[in-house]
Coordinates of C-alpha atoms in Angstrom, one line a residue:
M1446 CA -6.7 11.2 -8.8
I1447 CA -4.3 12.4 -11.3
F1448 CA -5.2 16.1 -12.4
T1449 CA -4.4 16.6 -16.7
K1450 CA -5.9 19.4 -18.2
T1451 CA -8.8 17.9 -19.8
N1452 CA -11.8 19.0 -17.1
L1453 CA -10.1 20.5 -14.9
P1454 CA -12.6 21.6 -12.9
R1455 CA -14.4 17.9 -12.1
Q1456 CA -11.3 16.9 -11.5
V1457 CA -10.5 19.2 -9.1
A1458 CA -13.8 18.8 -7.4
I1459 CA -13.7 14.9 -7.3
Y1460 CA -10.3 15.4 -5.4
I1461 CA -12.1 17.8 -2.7
L1462 CA -14.8 15.1 -2.5
V1463 CA -12.8 12.1 -2.0
I1464 CA -10.4 14.0 0.6
T1465 CA -13.0 16.1 2.9
G1466 CA -14.9 12.8 2.9
S1467 CA -12.9 10.7 4.3
L1468 CA -11.0 13.3 6.7
I1469 CA -14.6 13.7 8.3
L1470 CA -15.4 9.6 8.6
Y1471 CA -11.6 9.2 9.5
G1472 CA -11.5 11.8 12.3
Y1473 CA -9.0 14.7 13.6
S1474 CA -8.1 15.2 17.0
F1475 CA -5.9 18.4 18.4
N1476 CA -6.3 18.3 21.9
S1477 CA -5.0 15.0 22.3
S1478 CA -3.6 14.3 25.7
Q1479 CA 0.3 12.9 22.9
N1480 CA -0.2 16.0 21.3
V1481 CA -0.3 18.7 24.3
A1482 CA 2.4 16.6 26.7
L1483 CA 5.5 16.0 24.3
D1484 CA 5.4 18.9 21.1
V1485 CA 3.0 21.9 22.2
P1486 CA 4.9 23.2 25.0
Y1487 CA 8.2 23.5 23.1
V1488 CA 6.5 24.8 20.6
Q1489 CA 5.2 27.8 22.1
A1490 CA 8.6 28.3 23.9
F1491 CA 9.9 28.8 21.1
I1492 CA 7.1 31.2 19.4
D1493 CA 7.1 33.8 23.4
P1494 CA 10.4 32.7 25.4
Q1495 CA 9.3 33.6 28.4
I1496 CA 6.7 30.5 28.5
Y1497 CA 8.3 27.7 30.5
S1498 CA 11.6 29.6 30.9
K1499 CA 12.2 27.6 34.2
D1500 CA 10.9 24.6 33.3
F1501 CA 14.0 22.3 32.8
Y1502 CA 12.3 19.8 30.3
V1503 CA 10.9 22.2 28.8
Q1504 CA 14.3 24.0 27.9
E1505 CA 16.5 21.1 27.3
F1506 CA 14.1 20.5 24.1
L1507 CA 15.1 23.7 23.3
N1508 CA 18.2 23.0 22.5
F1509 CA 18.6 20.7 18.8
T1510 CA 16.7 17.2 19.0
P1511 CA 15.1 15.1 16.4
R1512 CA 11.9 17.4 16.4
Y1513 CA 14.1 20.6 16.0
Y1514 CA 13.0 21.5 12.3
H1515 CA 9.0 20.3 12.9
Q1516 CA 8.7 22.5 16.1
K1517 CA 10.8 25.5 13.8
L1518 CA 8.2 24.5 11.3
I1519 CA 5.0 24.9 13.2
S1520 CA 6.2 27.6 15.4
L1521 CA 7.4 30.1 12.7
T1522 CA 3.6 29.4 10.7
A1523 CA 2.3 29.7 13.7
S1524 CA 3.8 33.1 14.1
L1525 CA 2.3 34.5 10.6
G1526 CA -0.9 35.4 12.7
L1527 CA -2.3 31.8 11.9
G1528 CA -1.9 30.5 15.7
L1529 CA -1.5 27.0 16.7
S1530 CA -4.5 25.5 16.5
L1531 CA -5.2 26.6 12.9
T1532 CA -1.4 25.9 12.2
Y1533 CA -2.2 21.9 13.1
L1534 CA -5.0 21.7 11.0
L1535 CA -3.7 23.1 8.1
Y1536 CA -0.2 20.8 7.9
Y1537 CA -2.9 17.9 9.1
I1538 CA -4.9 18.2 6.1
M1539 CA -1.8 18.7 3.8
A1540 CA -0.1 15.1 5.4
F1541 CA -3.5 13.5 5.1
S1542 CA -4.3 15.0 1.3
S1543 CA -0.5 13.3 0.5
L1544 CA -1.2 10.2 2.0
V1545 CA -4.6 8.8 0.5
T1546 CA -3.0 10.8 -2.8
G1547 CA 0.2 8.2 -2.5
L1548 CA -2.0 5.5 -1.7
Y1549 CA -4.1 5.9 -4.6
L1550 CA -0.9 5.4 -7.0
I1551 CA 0.1 2.8 -5.5
G1552 CA -1.9 0.9 -5.5
K1553 CA -2.5 1.9 -8.7
K1554 CA 1.1 0.8 -9.7
F1555 CA 0.6 -2.6 -8.5
G1556 CA -3.2 -3.2 -9.5
H1557 CA -3.7 -1.8 -12.8
S1558 CA -6.4 0.0 -11.7
I1559 CA -7.8 2.9 -9.8
L1560 CA -9.5 0.5 -8.0
S1561 CA -6.6 -1.0 -6.0
G1562 CA -5.7 2.2 -5.0
A1563 CA -8.8 3.4 -4.1
L1564 CA -8.7 -0.4 -1.6
L1565 CA -5.5 0.7 -0.7
A1566 CA -6.4 4.2 0.5
F1567 CA -9.7 2.4 2.4
L1568 CA -7.7 0.0 3.8
V1569 CA -4.5 2.4 5.6
L1570 CA -7.5 4.3 6.5
N1571 CA -9.8 2.1 8.2
T1572 CA -7.4 -1.0 9.0
H1573 CA -7.2 -1.0 13.4
N1574 CA -3.9 1.2 13.9
L1575 CA -2.4 -1.5 15.8
E1576 CA -3.4 -4.1 13.9
A1577 CA -0.6 -6.5 11.5
T1578 CA 2.5 -4.4 13.8
V1579 CA 4.2 -4.3 16.6
G1580 CA 5.0 -2.3 19.4
Y1581 CA 2.4 -0.1 19.3
T1582 CA 3.4 1.7 16.4
S1583 CA 0.7 2.8 14.0
I1584 CA 1.1 4.0 9.4
F1585 CA -1.4 7.2 10.6
R1586 CA -3.2 8.6 13.4
T1587 CA -6.0 11.0 13.9
E1588 CA -3.4 13.2 15.9
P1589 CA -1.4 16.3 14.2
T1590 CA 2.6 14.8 15.8
P1591 CA 5.3 14.9 13.8
S1592 CA 5.5 11.0 12.6
I1593 CA 2.1 11.9 11.0
F1594 CA 3.4 15.0 8.7
A1595 CA 7.1 12.8 8.0
M1596 CA 4.8 9.6 7.2
G1597 CA 2.7 12.0 4.2
L1598 CA 6.3 12.9 2.8
A1599 CA 7.5 9.3 3.5
I1600 CA 4.8 7.6 1.4
W1601 CA 5.7 9.4 -1.6
G1602 CA 9.0 8.6 -1.2
I1603 CA 8.2 4.8 -1.4
Y1604 CA 5.9 5.6 -4.3
Y1605 CA 9.2 7.0 -5.9
C1606 CA 11.1 4.1 -5.3
F1607 CA 8.4 1.3 -6.6
C1608 CA 8.7 3.3 -9.4
N1609 CA 12.8 3.1 -9.5
N1610 CA 12.8 6.8 -9.3
W1611 CA 15.4 6.7 -7.0
F1612 CA 16.4 10.7 -6.8
R1613 CA 13.2 12.0 -5.6
G1614 CA 12.4 8.6 -3.4
Y1615 CA 15.5 9.0 -2.0
L1616 CA 14.7 12.9 -1.5
F1617 CA 11.6 12.5 0.0
F1618 CA 13.2 10.0 2.5
G1619 CA 15.0 12.6 3.7
L1620 CA 12.7 15.4 3.7
A1621 CA 10.6 13.5 6.0
C1622 CA 13.9 12.9 8.3
L1623 CA 13.8 16.3 9.3
L1624 CA 10.4 16.2 10.7
Q1625 CA 10.2 13.0 12.1
F1626 CA 13.9 11.3 11.8
L1627 CA 13.3 7.6 12.3
V1628 CA 9.5 7.7 9.9
G1629 CA 12.2 8.9 7.3
F1630 CA 15.7 6.8 8.1
L1631 CA 13.7 3.8 8.6
P1632 CA 11.5 2.9 5.4
G1633 CA 15.0 4.4 3.3
C1634 CA 17.4 1.6 5.1
L1635 CA 14.4 -0.7 4.2
F1636 CA 14.6 -0.1 0.6
I1637 CA 18.3 0.1 0.3
P1638 CA 18.7 -3.6 -0.9
I1639 CA 16.0 -2.5 -3.9
L1640 CA 17.6 0.1 -4.6
L1641 CA 21.4 -2.0 -4.8
R1642 CA 19.2 -4.9 -6.4
Y1643 CA 18.2 -2.5 -9.2
A1644 CA 21.7 -0.6 -9.5
H1645 CA 23.3 -4.0 -10.4
K1646 CA 20.7 -5.3 -12.6
N1647 CA 21.1 -1.9 -15.1
H1648 CA 24.7 -1.5 -13.8
S1649 CA 23.8 2.2 -12.8
L1650 CA 26.2 2.6 -10.1
K1651 CA 25.7 6.4 -10.0
T1652 CA 22.2 5.8 -8.8
L1653 CA 22.4 4.0 -6.5
I1654 CA 25.3 7.2 -4.6
I1655 CA 23.8 10.0 -5.7
S1656 CA 20.2 8.3 -4.2
L1657 CA 22.6 7.5 -1.0
V1658 CA 24.3 10.7 -0.9
I1659 CA 20.4 12.3 -1.2
F1660 CA 19.4 10.3 1.7
V1661 CA 22.3 10.6 3.5
G1662 CA 22.6 14.4 3.8
F1663 CA 19.3 14.6 4.8
A1664 CA 20.5 12.4 7.8
C1665 CA 23.6 14.3 8.7
L1666 CA 21.5 18.0 8.9
V1667 CA 19.7 15.6 12.3
Y1668 CA 22.2 14.2 13.1
V1669 CA 25.9 16.6 12.9
P1670 CA 24.0 19.4 14.4
M1671 CA 22.9 16.7 17.6
K1672 CA 26.6 15.6 17.6
L1673 CA 28.1 18.9 17.4
T1674 CA 25.7 19.7 20.1
G1675 CA 26.4 17.3 22.4
A1676 CA 23.1 16.2 22.3
T1677 CA 23.7 12.3 21.3
N1678 CA 26.3 11.9 24.2
S1679 CA 25.1 9.5 26.6
E1680 CA 28.2 8.4 28.2
I1681 CA 27.6 9.0 31.7
L1682 CA 25.0 5.8 31.4
S1683 CA 26.5 2.4 30.2
D1684 CA 24.9 0.7 27.1
S1685 CA 22.9 -1.8 29.6
E1686 CA 21.8 1.6 31.7
F1687 CA 21.0 3.6 29.2
I1688 CA 18.3 0.7 27.6
Y1689 CA 17.3 -0.1 30.9
W1690 CA 15.6 3.8 31.6
Y1691 CA 15.2 4.4 28.4
G1692 CA 13.3 0.9 27.0
Y1693 CA 12.1 -1.0 29.6
I1694 CA 11.6 1.5 32.5
R1695 CA 10.1 4.9 29.4
H1696 CA 9.3 2.9 26.6
P1697 CA 9.0 -0.8 26.5
H1698 CA 5.9 -1.2 24.3
H1699 CA 8.4 0.7 22.0
I1700 CA 11.7 -0.9 22.0
I1701 CA 11.3 -3.9 24.2
P1702 CA 10.7 -7.4 21.7
S1703 CA 9.3 -9.7 25.0
R1704 CA 7.3 -6.2 26.5
F1705 CA 5.3 -7.0 23.4
S1706 CA 1.8 -8.7 24.1
I1707 CA 1.6 -12.3 22.3
Q1708 CA -1.9 -10.6 20.4
E1709 CA 1.0 -8.6 18.6
W1710 CA 3.6 -10.8 17.3
K1711 CA 0.4 -13.1 16.9
S1712 CA -1.6 -10.6 14.3
F1713 CA 1.5 -9.7 12.9
I1714 CA 2.8 -13.6 12.4
F1715 CA -0.5 -14.8 10.9
Y1716 CA -0.7 -11.1 8.4
L1717 CA 2.4 -11.7 6.8
T1718 CA 2.4 -15.2 6.7
G1719 CA -1.0 -14.6 4.4
T1720 CA 0.9 -11.8 2.4
F1721 CA 3.2 -14.6 1.6
L1722 CA 0.6 -16.4 0.5
L1723 CA -1.5 -13.6 -1.5
I1724 CA 1.8 -12.4 -3.1
K1725 CA 2.8 -16.3 -4.9
T1726 CA -0.8 -16.4 -6.5
S1727 CA -1.1 -12.9 -7.7
D1728 CA -1.6 -12.9 -10.9
L1729 CA -1.7 -8.9 -11.7
L1730 CA 2.1 -8.9 -9.5
S1731 CA 5.2 -9.0 -11.9
S1732 CA 8.2 -10.6 -10.7
D1733 CA 9.8 -8.0 -10.3
D1734 CA 7.3 -6.7 -7.8
K1735 CA 6.6 -10.0 -5.9
K1736 CA 10.4 -9.5 -5.3
N1737 CA 10.4 -6.6 -3.8
L1738 CA 7.3 -6.5 -1.7
C1739 CA 8.8 -10.0 -0.4
I1740 CA 12.4 -7.5 0.7
I1741 CA 10.8 -5.1 2.1
I1742 CA 9.4 -8.3 4.7
Y1743 CA 12.4 -9.9 4.9
F1744 CA 14.3 -6.8 6.2
T1745 CA 11.6 -5.9 8.8
L1746 CA 12.0 -9.4 10.3
L1747 CA 15.7 -8.9 10.2
A1748 CA 15.2 -5.4 11.3
L1749 CA 13.5 -7.0 14.5
A1750 CA 16.0 -9.9 14.9
V1751 CA 18.7 -7.1 14.9
N1752 CA 16.3 -5.4 17.6
Y1753 CA 15.6 -8.1 19.9
V1754 CA 19.9 -9.0 19.7
F1755 CA 21.4 -5.8 20.4
V1756 CA 18.4 -4.5 22.8
E1757 CA 17.7 -7.9 24.9
V1758 CA 20.7 -10.5 24.8
Y1759 CA 24.0 -8.2 24.2
P1760 CA 22.7 -4.7 24.3
L1761 CA 23.8 -1.6 22.3
S1762 CA 22.1 2.2 22.9
L1763 CA 22.3 2.8 19.2
F1764 CA 19.6 0.6 18.6
A1765 CA 17.5 1.4 21.6
K1766 CA 17.2 4.3 20.0
L1767 CA 16.3 3.6 16.1
Q1768 CA 12.9 1.7 17.7
L1769 CA 13.7 -1.0 14.9
A1770 CA 10.0 -1.8 15.8
R1771 CA 9.1 1.1 14.0
T1772 CA 9.7 -0.5 10.8
T1773 CA 6.7 -2.7 10.8
P1774 CA 4.5 -0.2 9.9
F1775 CA 5.8 0.0 6.1
A1776 CA 5.5 -4.1 6.3
K1777 CA 2.4 -3.5 7.1
I1778 CA 2.0 -1.4 4.4
V1779 CA 2.9 -3.7 2.0
T1780 CA 0.6 -6.3 3.1
L1781 CA -2.7 -3.7 3.0
I1782 CA -0.8 -3.4 -0.7
V1783 CA -1.1 -7.2 -1.9
I1784 CA -4.5 -7.4 -0.2
S1785 CA -5.7 -4.5 -2.6
V1786 CA -4.1 -5.9 -5.5
A1787 CA -5.5 -9.7 -4.5
V1788 CA -9.3 -8.0 -4.0
T1789 CA -8.8 -6.1 -7.0
Q1790 CA -7.9 -9.4 -9.1
Y1791 CA -11.0 -11.6 -7.5
Y1792 CA -13.4 -8.7 -8.4
Q1793 CA -12.0 -9.0 -12.1
K1794 CA -12.7 -12.3 -11.8
G1795 CA -16.6 -12.3 -10.4
N1796 CA -15.4 -13.5 -6.8
L1797 CA -16.9 -11.1 -4.4
A1798 CA -17.0 -12.9 -1.2
I1799 CA -13.5 -13.4 -1.7
C1800 CA -13.8 -10.4 -2.4
L1801 CA -15.8 -9.6 1.0
L1802 CA -13.7 -11.9 3.0
L1803 CA -9.9 -10.2 2.1
L1804 CA -11.2 -6.3 2.5
F1805 CA -13.7 -6.1 5.3
L1806 CA -11.2 -8.6 7.3
P1807 CA -8.6 -6.2 8.5
T1808 CA -11.2 -3.9 9.2
I1809 CA -13.9 -5.3 11.4
P1810 CA -14.1 -3.4 14.7
T1811 CA -13.3 -6.9 16.8
T1812 CA -10.4 -7.7 19.4
N1813 CA -10.0 -11.2 18.6
N1814 CA -7.8 -12.8 16.5
N1815 CA -8.0 -11.2 13.0
G1816 CA -4.7 -11.7 11.9
M1817 CA -5.8 -16.2 12.4
L1818 CA -8.9 -15.2 10.4
F1819 CA -7.1 -13.7 8.1
F1820 CA -4.8 -16.2 7.5
S1821 CA -6.7 -19.1 7.5
V1822 CA -9.0 -17.6 4.9
V1823 CA -6.1 -16.6 2.5
L1824 CA -4.7 -20.1 3.1
I1825 CA -8.7 -22.0 2.1
I1826 CA -8.3 -19.6 -1.7
V1827 CA -5.2 -20.6 -2.0
I1828 CA -6.3 -24.3 -1.7
L1829 CA -9.3 -23.7 -4.2
Q1830 CA -7.3 -21.6 -6.4
T1831 CA -4.6 -25.3 -6.3
F1832 CA -7.1 -27.8 -7.8
D1833 CA -9.2 -25.3 -9.5
L1834 CA -11.8 -24.5 -7.1
L1835 CA -12.5 -20.9 -7.1
K1836 CA -15.7 -20.9 -9.8
L1837 CA -17.7 -22.4 -6.8
T1838 CA -17.6 -19.3 -5.0
R1839 CA -19.0 -16.8 -7.6
T1840 CA -22.0 -18.1 -6.8
R1841 CA -24.4 -16.1 -5.0
L1842 CA -24.6 -18.8 -2.0
F1843 CA -21.5 -18.3 -1.3
T1844 CA -21.4 -14.4 -1.4
S1845 CA -24.0 -14.6 1.2
L1846 CA -22.6 -17.0 3.1
A1847 CA -19.6 -15.5 3.5
I1848 CA -21.3 -11.6 4.3
I1849 CA -23.3 -13.9 6.9
G1850 CA -19.7 -15.4 8.3
L1851 CA -18.6 -11.5 8.3
L1852 CA -21.4 -10.4 10.6
S1853 CA -21.5 -13.6 12.7
W1854 CA -17.7 -13.1 13.9
I1855 CA -18.2 -9.5 14.6
I1856 CA -21.3 -10.3 16.7
F1857 CA -19.5 -13.3 18.6
N1858 CA -16.2 -11.7 18.8
A1859 CA -17.0 -7.6 18.9
P1860 CA -15.5 -5.8 21.8
S1861 CA -17.5 -4.1 25.1
T1862 CA -18.9 -1.5 22.6
S1863 CA -22.5 -2.5 21.6
I1864 CA -23.5 -4.0 18.1
S1865 CA -25.2 -1.2 17.2
T1866 CA -21.9 0.9 17.9
I1867 CA -20.5 -1.9 15.8
L1868 CA -22.7 -1.6 13.2
E1869 CA -22.7 2.4 13.0
I1870 CA -18.6 1.4 12.4
I1871 CA -19.2 -0.8 9.7
C1872 CA -21.8 1.6 8.2
L1873 CA -19.0 4.6 8.6
Q1874 CA -16.2 1.8 6.8
L1875 CA -18.9 1.5 3.7
L1876 CA -19.2 5.1 3.0
S1877 CA -16.0 5.4 3.6
L1878 CA -15.3 3.4 0.8
G1879 CA -18.1 5.0 -1.3
I1880 CA -16.4 7.9 -1.6
L1881 CA -12.5 6.5 -2.2
S1882 CA -13.7 4.7 -5.0
I1883 CA -15.5 7.2 -6.7
P1884 CA -13.2 8.3 -8.8
F1885 CA -13.1 4.5 -10.1
L1886 CA -17.1 4.4 -10.0
L1887 CA -17.0 7.8 -12.4
Q1888 CA -14.7 5.5 -14.4
E1889 CA -15.8 2.5 -15.0
K1890 CA -19.6 2.8 -14.4
Q1891 CA -19.8 6.0 -16.7
L1892 CA -22.5 3.9 -19.4
L1893 CA -24.6 3.0 -16.1
L1894 CA -24.9 6.7 -14.7
K1895 CA -25.9 8.0 -18.1
K1896 CA -28.7 5.1 -18.9
L1897 CA -29.8 6.3 -15.3
N1898 CA -30.1 9.7 -16.5
V1899 CA -27.4 11.3 -13.8
R1900 CA -26.5 14.9 -14.3
I1901 CA -22.6 13.4 -13.3
N1902 CA -20.7 17.0 -13.6
A1903 CA -23.4 18.6 -11.5
T1904 CA -23.9 15.7 -8.7
I1905 CA -20.1 15.9 -8.4
Y1906 CA -20.0 20.1 -7.8
T1907 CA -23.1 19.6 -5.2
S1908 CA -21.1 16.9 -3.6
A1909 CA -18.0 18.5 -3.7
I1910 CA -19.7 21.6 -2.2
F1911 CA -21.8 20.3 0.4
S1912 CA -18.6 17.9 2.1
L1913 CA -17.0 21.6 2.4
I1914 CA -19.9 23.1 4.1
Y1915 CA -19.7 19.4 6.4
F1916 CA -16.7 20.2 7.1
Y1917 CA -16.7 23.7 7.8
L1918 CA -19.6 22.9 10.5
G1919 CA -18.0 20.1 12.2
F1920 CA -14.5 22.1 12.7
F1921 CA -16.9 23.9 15.1
Q1922 CA -19.2 21.7 16.8
L1923 CA -22.4 22.5 15.1
L1924 CA -23.4 19.0 14.3
H1925 CA -25.6 17.0 16.0
K1926 CA -23.1 14.6 18.1
R1927 CA -23.5 11.1 16.9
L1928 CA -22.5 12.7 13.2
P1929 CA -18.4 12.4 12.9
Q1930 CA -16.8 15.6 13.9
I1931 CA -13.4 17.2 13.9
N1932 CA -12.3 17.9 17.0
Y1933 CA -11.1 21.1 17.0
S1934 CA -9.6 22.7 20.1
Q1935 CA -7.1 25.8 21.1
I1936 CA -5.4 25.7 23.9
P1937 CA -5.5 28.5 26.5
S1938 CA -1.8 29.3 26.5
H1939 CA -2.5 31.0 30.2
R1940 CA -5.0 28.1 31.6
L1941 CA -1.9 25.5 30.6
A1942 CA 0.6 27.4 32.8
L1943 CA -1.8 28.5 35.5
N1944 CA -2.6 25.1 36.0
F1945 CA 0.7 23.5 35.7
R1946 CA 1.8 26.2 38.5
N1947 CA -0.9 25.6 41.1
L1948 CA -1.1 21.8 40.3
T1949 CA 2.4 21.8 41.0
T1950 CA 3.6 20.5 44.9
K1951 CA 6.6 22.6 46.8
D1952 CA 8.5 19.2 46.9
S1953 CA 9.0 19.3 43.6
L1954 CA 11.9 19.5 41.3
I1955 CA 11.2 22.8 39.5
R1956 CA 8.6 24.9 42.5
N1957 CA 5.9 26.5 41.5
D1958 CA 6.3 29.8 43.3
Q1959 CA 9.5 29.9 40.7
L1960 CA 7.6 29.0 37.8
H1961 CA 7.5 32.5 36.1
L1962 CA 4.4 33.7 34.3
P1963 CA 4.6 36.5 31.6
P1964 CA 2.7 39.2 33.1
T1965 CA -0.2 38.5 29.3
L1966 CA -0.6 35.6 30.9
L1967 CA -1.2 36.9 34.4
H1968 CA -3.6 39.4 32.9
L1969 CA -5.9 36.5 31.2
A1970 CA -5.7 34.7 33.3
K1971 CA -7.2 37.5 36.0
V1972 CA -9.1 38.3 33.5
D1973 CA -10.4 34.7 32.6
G1974 CA -11.2 34.5 36.9

């Protein structure tokens, strides 16, 4: 996944194949309710001020908000002639490519192998969005929202900070702040203790100061304009009243810890506990790596404790605005890093059964106790390793039992969907793993491929071209319905505005007879009947 001058066309073809194939399997959904409701109307209003000109809610969001830079970026790009739908798709592909590439490099950094990079990318893309997190948060989604675009930048901040390249790391965190403030700000805060540790250990005060200046400077590009325009003022409400309306009424699933489901907390705690055990027993992680990974988890737990105290016990509106549960996706990234390193370690030792269990337990499509099962398996592995009994797991019998156990767990804990659907998901996950592992297979299995008389370069170029054609067909919904599609559909502005007017009651805050539609949109509405 790193381009060099040697055989560059082949490397580009491999990259296209991996990214395009992974994106097809992962999916993309533009015309989703979340995207339309929270983002598109404001961007449309930036492009054409006549749209929603009397909509109070939309007009308020045209002032400076944390999404201002994102909305301006989308609107300016769309104004160049690409249109909204294509603009969102373009930036989503960029964010997805950036995420996968960053994950490859992070995994390779910790596991010292391309395999661990491929496994980390697989785990992030295939683990259930809400698994091992709380507050209804996730690392990545199929919808092109500001947080997704920001994650494409934040992942590089994580990579460079783990590599002790602090200036670049905090530059990327700062850039992420511009697109979605919390996605850039919170991981930047989580890495400050590691930065302090590095600066103290290497007597590098200059690194500490410059990194924080870069980080705070970008954060101020969001905060200062909001402060100057009065967008941060909430004096009309007390802290308790603000948290009641913003937290308990509007976003209880994001902000109020006591409103998070017990299942969320159980999954989160079991995964973190299992992560600590894997870190302690890892042979591939260095002492510094272990400490840094643990620091991220410790400060995530501290952030959750602070969130509970200053949201539910002693209410302060600042902490409700920070939504500190959003730190948990970054703790989840740490968990998945540790799992990918552990799988690489046991693969090198020939423990295929353990590899299968660790790799697929977080991704199997069930609804019950994946976190508890993951912790139980890790605990058994640690006990076997303590008593030097891991060699027993290298047999074919144990591998067969692991496969049977996984399938049994899936069948007996499957959600309401049919078993055939579950098996289809598993097959797609295996295909995803195969695609993401292509760089590893080409590097490690070249001799085997040559013995099989496989024309490697011809196969790579053909597969890359096929993946692009497949993506194109899926883009225009020309594939069979059961095949993965790219859910792309343009939003007809005239229908959106006209339907809003027709559905709004006369008793609403914004009267439908006063909703202004530009003449061009009225003409289009008449043409469409």
